[in-house]
Amino acid sequence: DIVMTQTPLSLPATPGEPASMSCRSSQSLLDWNDGTTYVDWYVQKPGQSPQLLIYTRSYRASGVPDRFSGSGSGTEFTLEISRVEAEDVGIYYCMQRKEFPCTFGQGTKLEIK
Amino acid sequence: QGQLVQSGAEVKKPGASVKVSCNASGYAFSSFAMHWVRQAPGQRPEWMGWINTGIGNTKYSQKFQGRVTLTSDTSANTAYMELSSLRSEDTAIYFCAREGGSGWYANWGQGTLVTVSS
């Protein structure tokens, strides 16, 4: 199985300031057949189900503010928040779907300072 | 956008089976695959399997092969996940998640807590 590793596990953030988190996969998530990189980002807010933020490496899901952006290639990926807001508190997961079984990182918990 | 509503919490004894339902609305049910993901307390989500809700073919995680069965009822716009031979380690919240255009999870159900305890 592809192992997804996220850092940091805990991310204290200041409202109005940028924040960044990383995700590393044990194998490349690039499919050479179609040029697609199969990594998505989800956020799980306290007491809620996960919700989609970024799909296919860098595409924002419908309704997601443009403060959120995804980047990276191969095995290294980044989720950036340009200006953190209090509502961004939650656990952020990366997930690969290049191969079954789909696998998730252990999560980065964003907290407000 | 769509909405997924799951059945309520369950308490089961070791060795029993549980069947969780996921009722879909607001989109063409049989046009999008459904995935099932579980999350044990304090753990990362764990993918269990996938069903093509239109034709019924499935793909299961090797970890759950032989214990999990995914089905769908297009007349009721409902997907089901049945897990057998339950053990305490199966205590978790079970989610259904609708696939978006090319595989990401566009919608999630609210989750169903399954507790396995003697």
CSV table of C-alpha atoms in Angstrom, one decimal, chain A residues 6-9 11 19-23 41-42 53 68-69 71 77-81 88 90-94 107-110:
chain,number,residue,atom,x,y,z
A,6,GLN,CA,2.1,14.4,6.9
A,7,THR,CA,4.0,17.1,8.7
A,8,PRO,CA,3.7,18.7,11.1
A,9,LEU,CA,1.2,16.8,13.2
A,11,LEU,CA,0.2,23.5,13.4
A,19,ALA,CA,0.1,28.5,7.1
A,20,SER,CA,1.5,25.5,5.3
A,21,MET,CA,1.5,21.8,5.7
A,22,SER,CA,3.2,18.9,3.9
A,23,CYS,CA,2.4,15.5,2.7
A,41,TRP,CA,-6.9,17.2,0.5
A,42,TYR,CA,-9.7,17.0,3.0
A,53,LEU,CA,-10.8,21.0,-0.2
A,68,PHE,CA,-6.5,27.5,0.0
A,69,SER,CA,-4.1,26.2,-2.6
A,71,SER,CA,0.8,22.2,-5.0
A,77,PHE,CA,2.8,17.9,-1.8
A,78,THR,CA,1.8,21.1,0.1
A,79,LEU,CA,-1.4,22.7,1.2
A,80,GLU,CA,-1.1,26.4,1.9
A,81,ILE,CA,-3.6,28.8,3.5
A,88,ASP,CA,-10.1,26.9,9.5
A,90,GLY,CA,-9.6,21.2,12.1
A,91,ILE,CA,-7.6,18.2,11.0
A,92,TYR,CA,-6.3,18.3,7.4
A,93,TYR,CA,-5.7,15.0,5.6
A,94,CYS,CA,-4.1,14.2,2.3
A,107,GLY,CA,-3.5,14.4,9.5
A,108,THR,CA,-2.2,17.9,10.5
A,109,LYS,CA,-4.2,19.5,13.3
A,110,LEU,CA,-4.5,23.2,12.7
